[in-house]
Short mmCIF file of C-alpha atoms in Angstrom, two decimals:
data_model
loop_
_atom_site.label_atom_id
_atom_site.label_comp_id
_atom_site.label_asym_id
_atom_site.label_seq_id
_atom_site.Cartn_x
_atom_site.Cartn_y
_atom_site.Cartn_z
CA MET A 232 41.25 21.09 30.52
CA GLU A 233 39.51 19.48 27.55
CA LEU A 234 36.65 17.21 28.64
CA PHE A 235 35.04 16.91 25.22
CA THR A 236 36.38 15.40 21.98
CA LYS A 237 34.97 17.41 19.10
CA ILE A 238 35.06 15.93 15.60
CA ASP A 239 36.91 18.13 13.15
CA ILE A 240 34.78 18.55 10.03
CA PRO A 241 36.76 20.01 7.12
CA ALA A 242 35.23 23.08 5.49
CA SER A 243 32.87 22.06 2.72
CA SER A 244 32.43 23.75 -0.63
CA ILE A 245 28.82 22.54 -0.61
CA ARG A 246 26.35 25.27 0.27
CA ILE A 247 22.76 24.72 1.38
CA ASP A 248 20.25 27.56 1.62
CA TYR A 249 16.51 27.97 1.23
CA THR A 250 16.72 27.78 -2.55
CA SER A 251 18.26 24.28 -2.27
CA ARG A 252 16.42 21.06 -3.04
CA ILE A 253 17.65 18.31 -0.74
CA ALA A 254 17.01 14.56 -1.11
CA PHE A 255 17.61 11.87 1.50
CA PHE A 256 17.82 8.12 0.92
CA GLY A 257 18.58 5.46 3.49
CA SER A 258 18.01 4.34 7.03
CA CYS A 259 15.69 5.76 9.67
CA PHE A 260 18.52 8.16 10.50
CA ALA A 261 17.88 9.71 7.06
CA ASP A 262 14.22 10.12 8.06
CA ASN A 263 15.20 11.77 11.35
CA ILE A 264 17.72 14.22 9.90
CA SER A 265 15.55 15.10 6.90
CA ALA A 266 12.79 15.90 9.40
CA GLN A 267 15.12 18.43 11.03
CA PHE A 268 15.52 20.20 7.68
CA ALA A 269 11.81 19.93 6.86
CA ALA A 270 10.83 21.37 10.26
CA ARG A 271 12.86 24.46 9.32
CA LYS A 272 11.02 24.64 5.97
CA PHE A 273 13.79 23.52 3.62
CA GLY A 274 12.74 21.85 0.37
CA VAL A 275 13.17 18.15 1.19
CA LEU A 276 12.40 14.76 -0.33
CA ALA A 277 12.94 11.90 2.12
CA ASN A 278 12.89 8.17 1.38
CA PRO A 279 10.17 8.18 -1.29
CA PHE A 280 10.19 4.34 -1.32
CA GLY A 281 10.36 4.17 2.45
CA THR A 282 13.19 3.47 4.83
CA VAL A 283 15.96 1.28 3.42
CA TYR A 284 19.12 0.31 5.27
CA ASN A 285 21.67 -1.26 2.96
CA PRO A 286 23.57 0.22 -0.01
CA VAL A 287 22.56 -2.51 -2.49
CA SER A 288 18.85 -1.83 -2.04
CA ILE A 289 19.34 1.93 -2.17
CA ALA A 290 21.24 1.47 -5.44
CA GLY A 291 18.39 -0.67 -6.78
CA GLN A 292 15.80 2.00 -6.03
CA ILE A 293 17.85 4.76 -7.67
CA ARG A 294 18.56 2.50 -10.68
CA ALA A 295 14.81 2.03 -11.18
CA ILE A 296 14.30 5.81 -11.10
CA ALA A 297 17.19 6.42 -13.52
CA ASP A 298 15.85 3.78 -15.92
CA GLY A 299 12.39 5.33 -15.85
CA LYS A 300 11.02 1.99 -14.74
CA VAL A 301 7.26 1.50 -14.89
CA PHE A 302 6.22 -0.89 -12.13
CA GLY A 303 3.85 -3.67 -13.10
CA GLU A 304 2.23 -6.86 -11.88
CA LYS A 305 5.50 -8.72 -11.37
CA ASP A 306 6.65 -6.01 -8.94
CA ALA A 307 3.94 -6.73 -6.36
CA PHE A 308 3.14 -9.81 -4.29
CA GLN A 309 0.41 -10.60 -1.80
CA ASP A 310 1.10 -11.29 1.84
CA ALA A 311 -0.04 -14.88 2.37
CA ARG A 312 1.11 -15.38 5.95
CA GLY A 313 -2.44 -15.91 7.18
CA LEU A 314 -3.51 -18.29 4.46
CA GLN A 315 -4.08 -21.81 5.75
CA ASP A 316 -5.30 -23.46 2.58
CA ASP A 317 -4.00 -22.33 -0.81
CA SER A 318 -6.68 -24.20 -2.74
CA GLY A 319 -9.64 -21.87 -2.33
CA LYS A 320 -11.28 -18.81 -0.98
CA GLN A 321 -11.55 -20.23 2.52
CA ASP A 322 -8.95 -21.63 4.86
CA ALA A 323 -9.11 -25.10 6.45
CA ARG A 324 -11.44 -23.80 9.15
CA GLY A 325 -13.90 -22.32 6.70
CA LYS A 326 -12.89 -18.70 7.29
CA GLN A 327 -12.45 -16.10 4.60
CA ASP A 328 -9.19 -15.92 2.67
CA ALA A 329 -6.76 -14.50 5.22
CA ARG A 330 -4.21 -13.16 2.76
CA GLY A 331 -3.09 -9.66 3.52
CA PRO A 332 -2.13 -6.60 1.50
CA TRP A 333 0.11 -6.35 -1.56
CA TYR A 334 3.77 -5.43 -1.16
CA SER A 335 6.85 -4.81 -3.28
CA TRP A 336 10.30 -6.21 -2.54
CA ASP A 337 11.65 -2.85 -3.72
CA ALA A 338 9.84 -0.67 -1.20
CA HIS A 339 8.78 -0.22 2.40
CA GLY A 340 5.39 -1.37 3.67
CA SER A 341 4.16 2.23 3.55
CA LEU A 342 3.75 1.69 -0.20
CA SER A 343 1.61 -1.42 0.25
CA GLY A 344 -1.93 -1.61 -1.06
CA ALA A 345 -5.13 -3.48 -0.36
CA THR A 346 -5.01 -4.55 -4.01
CA ARG A 347 -2.19 -5.20 -6.46
CA GLU A 348 -3.32 -2.21 -8.51
CA GLU A 349 -3.15 0.11 -5.50
CA CYS A 350 0.37 -1.03 -4.64
CA ILE A 351 1.58 -0.59 -8.23
CA LYS A 352 -0.02 2.85 -8.41
CA LYS A 353 1.82 3.96 -5.27
CA LEU A 354 5.12 2.66 -6.64
CA ASN A 355 4.74 4.50 -9.95
CA GLU A 356 3.62 7.71 -8.28
CA ALA A 357 6.65 7.58 -5.98
CA ALA A 358 8.99 6.91 -8.91
CA LYS A 359 7.58 9.81 -10.95
CA ARG A 360 7.69 12.24 -8.02
CA THR A 361 11.23 11.20 -7.11
CA ARG A 362 12.59 11.50 -10.64
CA GLU A 363 11.14 14.98 -11.00
CA PHE A 364 12.68 16.06 -7.71
CA LEU A 365 16.09 14.49 -8.37
CA GLN A 366 16.34 16.10 -11.78
CA GLN A 367 16.48 19.50 -10.10
CA THR A 368 18.02 18.52 -6.79
CA ASP A 369 21.09 20.26 -5.40
CA ILE A 370 22.29 17.74 -2.84
CA VAL A 371 21.55 14.09 -2.14
CA PHE A 372 22.37 12.56 1.23
CA ILE A 373 22.83 8.77 1.20
CA THR A 374 22.62 7.37 4.74
CA LEU A 375 23.89 3.80 5.10
CA GLY A 376 22.67 1.76 8.05
CA THR A 377 23.98 -1.78 7.61
CA ALA A 378 26.04 -4.02 5.34
CA PHE A 379 23.69 -6.96 5.99
CA VAL A 380 21.47 -7.65 2.97
CA TYR A 381 18.52 -9.99 2.43
CA PHE A 382 18.53 -11.84 -0.91
CA LEU A 383 15.36 -13.48 -2.19
CA LYS A 384 16.01 -17.13 -2.95
CA GLY A 385 15.08 -18.39 -6.39
CA ALA A 386 14.77 -14.89 -7.84
CA SER A 387 16.85 -14.09 -10.87
CA ALA A 388 19.84 -11.92 -10.08
CA THR A 389 19.57 -8.31 -11.20
CA ASP A 390 21.77 -5.27 -10.91
CA ASN A 391 20.84 -5.10 -7.23
CA GLY A 392 21.39 -8.77 -6.58
CA ASP A 393 23.96 -11.51 -7.08
CA ALA A 394 24.21 -15.25 -7.59
CA HIS A 395 22.41 -15.73 -4.28
CA GLY A 396 19.29 -14.03 -5.59
CA ARG A 397 17.71 -10.62 -5.71
CA ALA A 398 18.41 -8.08 -2.97
CA VAL A 399 15.23 -6.84 -1.29
CA ALA A 400 14.66 -3.48 0.32
CA ASN A 401 12.22 -4.91 2.85
CA CYS A 402 11.26 -8.45 3.88
CA HIS A 403 7.74 -7.44 4.97
CA ARG A 404 7.95 -10.06 7.75
CA GLN A 405 7.69 -12.89 5.30
CA ASP A 406 8.99 -16.39 6.02
CA PRO A 407 12.75 -16.16 6.78
CA ALA A 408 13.25 -19.34 4.74
CA LEU A 409 12.58 -17.26 1.61
CA PHE A 410 15.83 -15.34 2.06
CA ASP A 411 19.57 -15.64 2.26
CA ARG A 412 20.93 -13.01 4.62
CA ARG A 413 24.59 -12.12 4.65
CA MET A 414 26.98 -9.25 5.20
CA ILE A 415 28.23 -8.00 1.85
CA SER A 416 31.92 -7.35 1.24
CA VAL A 417 33.58 -3.96 1.07
CA GLU A 418 33.90 -4.44 -2.70
CA GLU A 419 30.19 -5.17 -3.10
CA ALA A 420 29.24 -2.16 -1.00
CA ALA A 421 31.62 0.06 -2.97
CA GLN A 422 30.12 -1.16 -6.25
CA ALA A 423 26.64 -0.25 -4.98
CA LEU A 424 27.84 3.25 -4.11
CA LYS A 425 29.45 3.57 -7.52
CA ASN A 426 26.12 2.61 -9.11
CA ILE A 427 24.33 5.22 -6.99
CA VAL A 428 26.64 8.00 -8.19
CA GLN A 429 26.42 6.90 -11.81
CA ASP A 430 22.63 6.70 -11.79
CA LEU A 431 22.09 10.00 -9.98
CA THR A 432 24.38 11.56 -12.58
CA ARG A 433 22.36 9.94 -15.36
CA ILE A 434 19.12 11.38 -13.95
CA LYS A 435 20.72 14.82 -13.97
CA ARG A 436 22.05 14.44 -17.50
CA ASP A 437 18.64 13.46 -18.80
CA TRP A 438 17.15 16.60 -17.27
CA ILE A 439 19.93 18.91 -18.45
CA ALA A 440 19.22 17.81 -22.03
CA THR A 441 15.72 19.33 -21.78
CA PRO A 442 15.07 22.93 -22.84
CA THR A 443 13.68 23.90 -19.40
CA ALA A 444 16.90 23.08 -17.53
CA ARG A 445 18.87 25.95 -15.99
CA ASP A 446 22.63 26.36 -15.72
CA ASP A 447 22.36 25.83 -11.96
CA ASP A 448 20.85 22.40 -12.60
CA ARG A 449 24.24 21.20 -13.84
CA LYS A 450 25.66 21.29 -10.34
CA PHE A 451 24.78 18.77 -7.68
CA HIS A 452 26.37 17.07 -4.72
CA ILE A 453 26.22 13.58 -3.25
CA VAL A 454 27.08 13.17 0.41
CA PHE A 455 27.48 9.77 2.03
CA THR A 456 27.10 9.25 5.74
CA VAL A 457 26.90 6.21 8.03
CA SER A 458 24.02 5.98 10.47
CA PRO A 459 25.15 6.01 14.11
CA LEU A 460 22.17 3.85 15.06
CA ARG A 461 23.38 0.39 16.03
CA HIS A 462 21.89 -2.82 14.65
CA MET A 463 22.25 -4.99 17.73
CA GLY A 464 20.24 -7.97 16.52
CA ASP A 465 23.45 -9.50 15.19
CA GLY A 466 25.46 -8.61 18.27
CA ALA A 467 27.84 -5.77 19.00
CA HIS A 468 30.78 -7.29 17.11
CA ASN A 469 28.84 -7.87 13.88
CA ASN A 470 27.39 -4.37 14.13
CA THR A 471 30.94 -3.01 14.30
CA LEU A 472 32.02 -5.11 11.31
CA SER A 473 28.97 -3.93 9.37
CA LYS A 474 29.62 -0.25 10.06
CA ALA A 475 33.32 -0.72 9.23
CA THR A 476 32.36 -2.29 5.88
CA LEU A 477 30.26 0.75 5.02
CA LEU A 478 32.97 3.19 6.08
CA LEU A 479 35.61 1.35 4.06
CA ALA A 480 33.33 1.25 1.02
CA ILE A 481 32.77 5.01 1.17
CA ASN A 482 36.49 5.57 1.55
CA SER A 483 37.17 3.27 -1.41
CA ILE A 484 34.76 5.20 -3.60
CA LYS A 485 36.27 8.53 -2.64
CA GLN A 486 39.87 7.41 -3.15
CA LYS A 487 39.79 4.93 -6.02
CA THR A 488 36.76 5.23 -8.23
CA MET A 489 35.81 8.89 -8.19
CA ASP A 490 38.31 9.54 -10.99
CA SER A 491 36.01 7.68 -13.34
CA ILE A 492 32.55 8.44 -11.94
CA GLY A 493 32.77 11.46 -9.70
CA SER A 494 34.14 14.92 -9.42
CA ALA A 495 37.05 14.73 -11.85
CA SER A 496 35.19 13.33 -14.82
CA LEU A 497 31.92 15.17 -14.25
CA GLN A 498 33.59 18.53 -13.90
CA ASN A 499 35.00 18.00 -17.40
CA ASP A 500 31.55 17.09 -18.67
CA LYS A 501 29.77 20.16 -20.01
CA ALA A 502 26.46 18.45 -19.33
CA SER A 503 26.85 18.09 -15.55
CA ARG A 504 29.14 18.80 -12.65
CA ALA A 505 28.99 16.72 -9.48
CA SER A 506 30.89 16.49 -6.23
CA THR A 507 30.86 13.79 -3.60
CA GLY A 508 31.52 14.08 0.09
CA TYR A 509 31.25 12.44 3.49
CA PHE A 510 29.59 13.74 6.64
CA PRO A 511 30.76 12.11 9.90
CA SER A 512 27.41 11.45 11.60
CA TYR A 513 28.71 8.13 12.93
CA GLU A 514 31.86 9.68 14.35
CA ILE A 515 29.97 12.59 15.96
CA VAL A 516 27.81 10.19 17.96
CA MET A 517 30.63 7.78 18.80
CA ASP A 518 32.99 10.51 20.02
CA GLU A 519 31.03 13.65 20.83
CA LEU A 520 27.71 12.18 22.00
CA ARG A 521 29.00 9.02 23.60
CA ASP A 522 26.86 9.36 26.74
CA TYR A 523 23.62 7.37 26.92
CA ARG A 524 21.67 10.50 27.77
CA PHE A 525 21.80 11.23 24.06
CA TYR A 526 19.88 8.04 23.28
CA ALA A 527 16.18 7.20 23.33
CA ASP A 528 14.74 4.77 25.88
CA ASP A 529 15.75 1.75 23.80
CA MET A 530 19.42 2.83 24.09
CA ILE A 531 19.79 2.34 20.31
CA HIS A 532 17.97 5.21 18.61
CA LEU A 533 19.06 8.78 19.18
CA SER A 534 17.25 11.32 21.31
CA LYS A 535 15.77 14.48 19.80
CA THR A 536 18.60 16.42 21.41
CA ALA A 537 21.18 14.32 19.55
CA GLU A 538 19.33 14.70 16.23
CA GLU A 539 19.16 18.46 16.67
CA TYR A 540 22.87 18.59 17.55
CA ILE A 541 23.80 16.68 14.39
CA PHE A 542 21.64 19.07 12.38
CA GLU A 543 23.54 21.98 13.93
CA ARG A 544 26.86 20.41 12.92
CA MET A 545 25.53 19.93 9.39
CA ALA A 546 24.42 23.56 9.28
CA GLU A 547 27.88 24.64 10.43
CA SER A 548 29.41 22.63 7.59
CA TYR A 549 27.01 23.33 4.73
CA CYS A 550 25.28 26.64 5.52
CA SER A 551 26.74 30.13 5.37
CA GLU A 552 26.51 32.50 8.32
CA LYS A 553 23.65 34.27 6.52
CA THR A 554 21.73 31.02 6.05
CA ARG A 555 22.24 30.05 9.69
CA ALA A 556 20.78 33.42 10.67
CA ASP A 557 17.84 32.71 8.34
CA ILE A 558 17.37 29.33 10.03
CA ALA A 559 17.22 31.04 13.43
CA GLN A 560 14.49 33.37 12.16
CA VAL A 561 12.48 30.48 10.74
CA GLU A 562 12.84 28.49 13.98
CA LYS A 563 11.47 31.44 15.95
CA PHE A 564 8.59 31.85 13.49
CA MET A 565 7.71 28.15 13.53
CA LYS A 566 7.59 28.13 17.33
CA GLY A 567 4.77 30.66 17.10
CA ALA A 568 3.13 29.03 14.09
CA ASN A 569 3.04 25.67 15.89
CA HIS A 570 1.39 27.19 18.96
CA ARG A 571 -1.65 25.13 19.96
CA ILE A 572 -4.88 26.99 19.29
CA THR A 573 -7.72 26.17 21.67
CA ASP A 574 -10.39 28.64 20.51
CA PRO A 575 -10.08 29.35 16.78
CA ASP A 576 -13.11 31.68 16.78
CA SER A 577 -11.99 34.10 19.48
CA PRO A 578 -10.89 37.67 18.62
CA ALA A 579 -7.53 37.00 20.29
CA THR A 580 -6.93 33.99 18.02
CA ARG A 581 -7.81 35.98 14.91
CA ALA A 582 -5.40 38.72 15.98
CA PHE A 583 -2.72 36.10 16.56
CA ALA A 584 -3.38 34.65 13.10
CA GLU A 585 -2.99 38.09 11.50
CA LYS A 586 0.33 38.52 13.31
CA ILE A 587 1.60 35.14 12.08
CA LEU A 588 0.48 35.93 8.52
CA ALA A 589 2.37 39.21 8.55
CA GLN A 590 5.49 37.50 9.87
CA ALA A 591 5.23 34.75 7.22
CA ARG A 592 4.96 37.19 4.34
CA THR A 593 7.85 39.27 5.66
CA LEU A 594 10.05 36.19 6.02
CA GLU A 595 9.23 34.96 2.51
CA LYS A 596 10.30 38.34 1.10
CA SER A 597 13.54 38.46 3.09
CA ILE A 598 14.66 34.82 2.61
CA PRO A 599 14.88 33.73 -1.05
CA GLY A 600 13.42 30.27 -1.61
CA LEU A 601 11.52 30.07 1.69
CA ASN A 602 8.06 28.59 1.21
CA LEU A 603 5.50 29.14 3.96
CA ASP A 604 2.41 28.37 1.87
CA GLU A 605 1.19 25.79 4.39
CA GLU A 606 1.32 28.24 7.30
CA ILE A 607 -0.16 31.08 5.25
CA ALA A 608 -3.11 28.90 4.18
CA LYS A 609 -3.70 27.71 7.74
CA PHE A 610 -3.70 31.16 9.35
CA SER A 611 -5.55 32.81 6.48
CA LYS A 612 -8.42 30.44 7.19
CA ILE A 613 -8.29 31.17 10.93
CA SER A 614 -8.13 34.93 10.40
CA GLY A 615 -10.92 34.90 7.85
CA ASN A 616 -8.68 36.96 5.58
CA PRO A 617 -7.52 34.70 2.72
#
């Protein structure tokens, strides 16, 4: 008797191991799954401009990186929600100017700054770090959360906007009257995904043209997935329509446009070779983990158990048997390395630190690409034996 519907995931040619560099862009689900990889010491870059939910805004961020954009004054604005009187340094009640920090429409609030200069500096540092990582990345996961997009009224349309205005990655709780919010069409979503593939390819091509590039840098993979987290603010029906729009857009890209931007053309390009794929995160949760015990208390976000299960399914799909065995070794090591130390100066603690150091160095030698520098530095200090 079968009491469990398991999603069939076709065998993937993509292989992830500890030498891989893995990037994640997208919703909070991208943050959660990337954290699963990072906890097992894979080389990960996750949402360098912060969490972003819709494909148009993700495409805008990657376009800026591909263009080598240098952020400037026009890319930051000051939160003026608390300002009562725009005419001076004090509000109508004589209090100090209540304006808040500086934000960018292109990034999450985590890249805000107390001054415009601080905000711009964070944006440019994130762009530089991301470009350097993507140039040598092996696989990019794009996690789509919603087809609803906020467009800034009165802003000139750009590549990540339309006649309604400029698409924003985050509204920063500004006045809703500043925005038009609508669900984009399948065609618009598909165009955003096409732009993502083109621009990631362009970043790779720019790097491959440099003398320091390796042959392995020519290969990279782009995997789309749809977040299983529901956006219930618009109601269950609109959430379903939104997810369906994203799924149809991914399917459209894979079936209709990849001939011109994806695997077929890039494999014939001596400068770069790319592949695109789809991982069924949404389907796994809807069919395999359909019980509410796999959800957090808000009944919308996933529990840690669900996140770990999805990671296991990803490992089954993208990791060899050898790499999965390596993961098991690293998990066992990290359980010891994360042990809470109550008395760092005791002989027992120093002996424990020496044991962890020996294990770390052995693992690094046996697993190519594994980096345990953080753990080695920590326990070298505790042991007094740097």
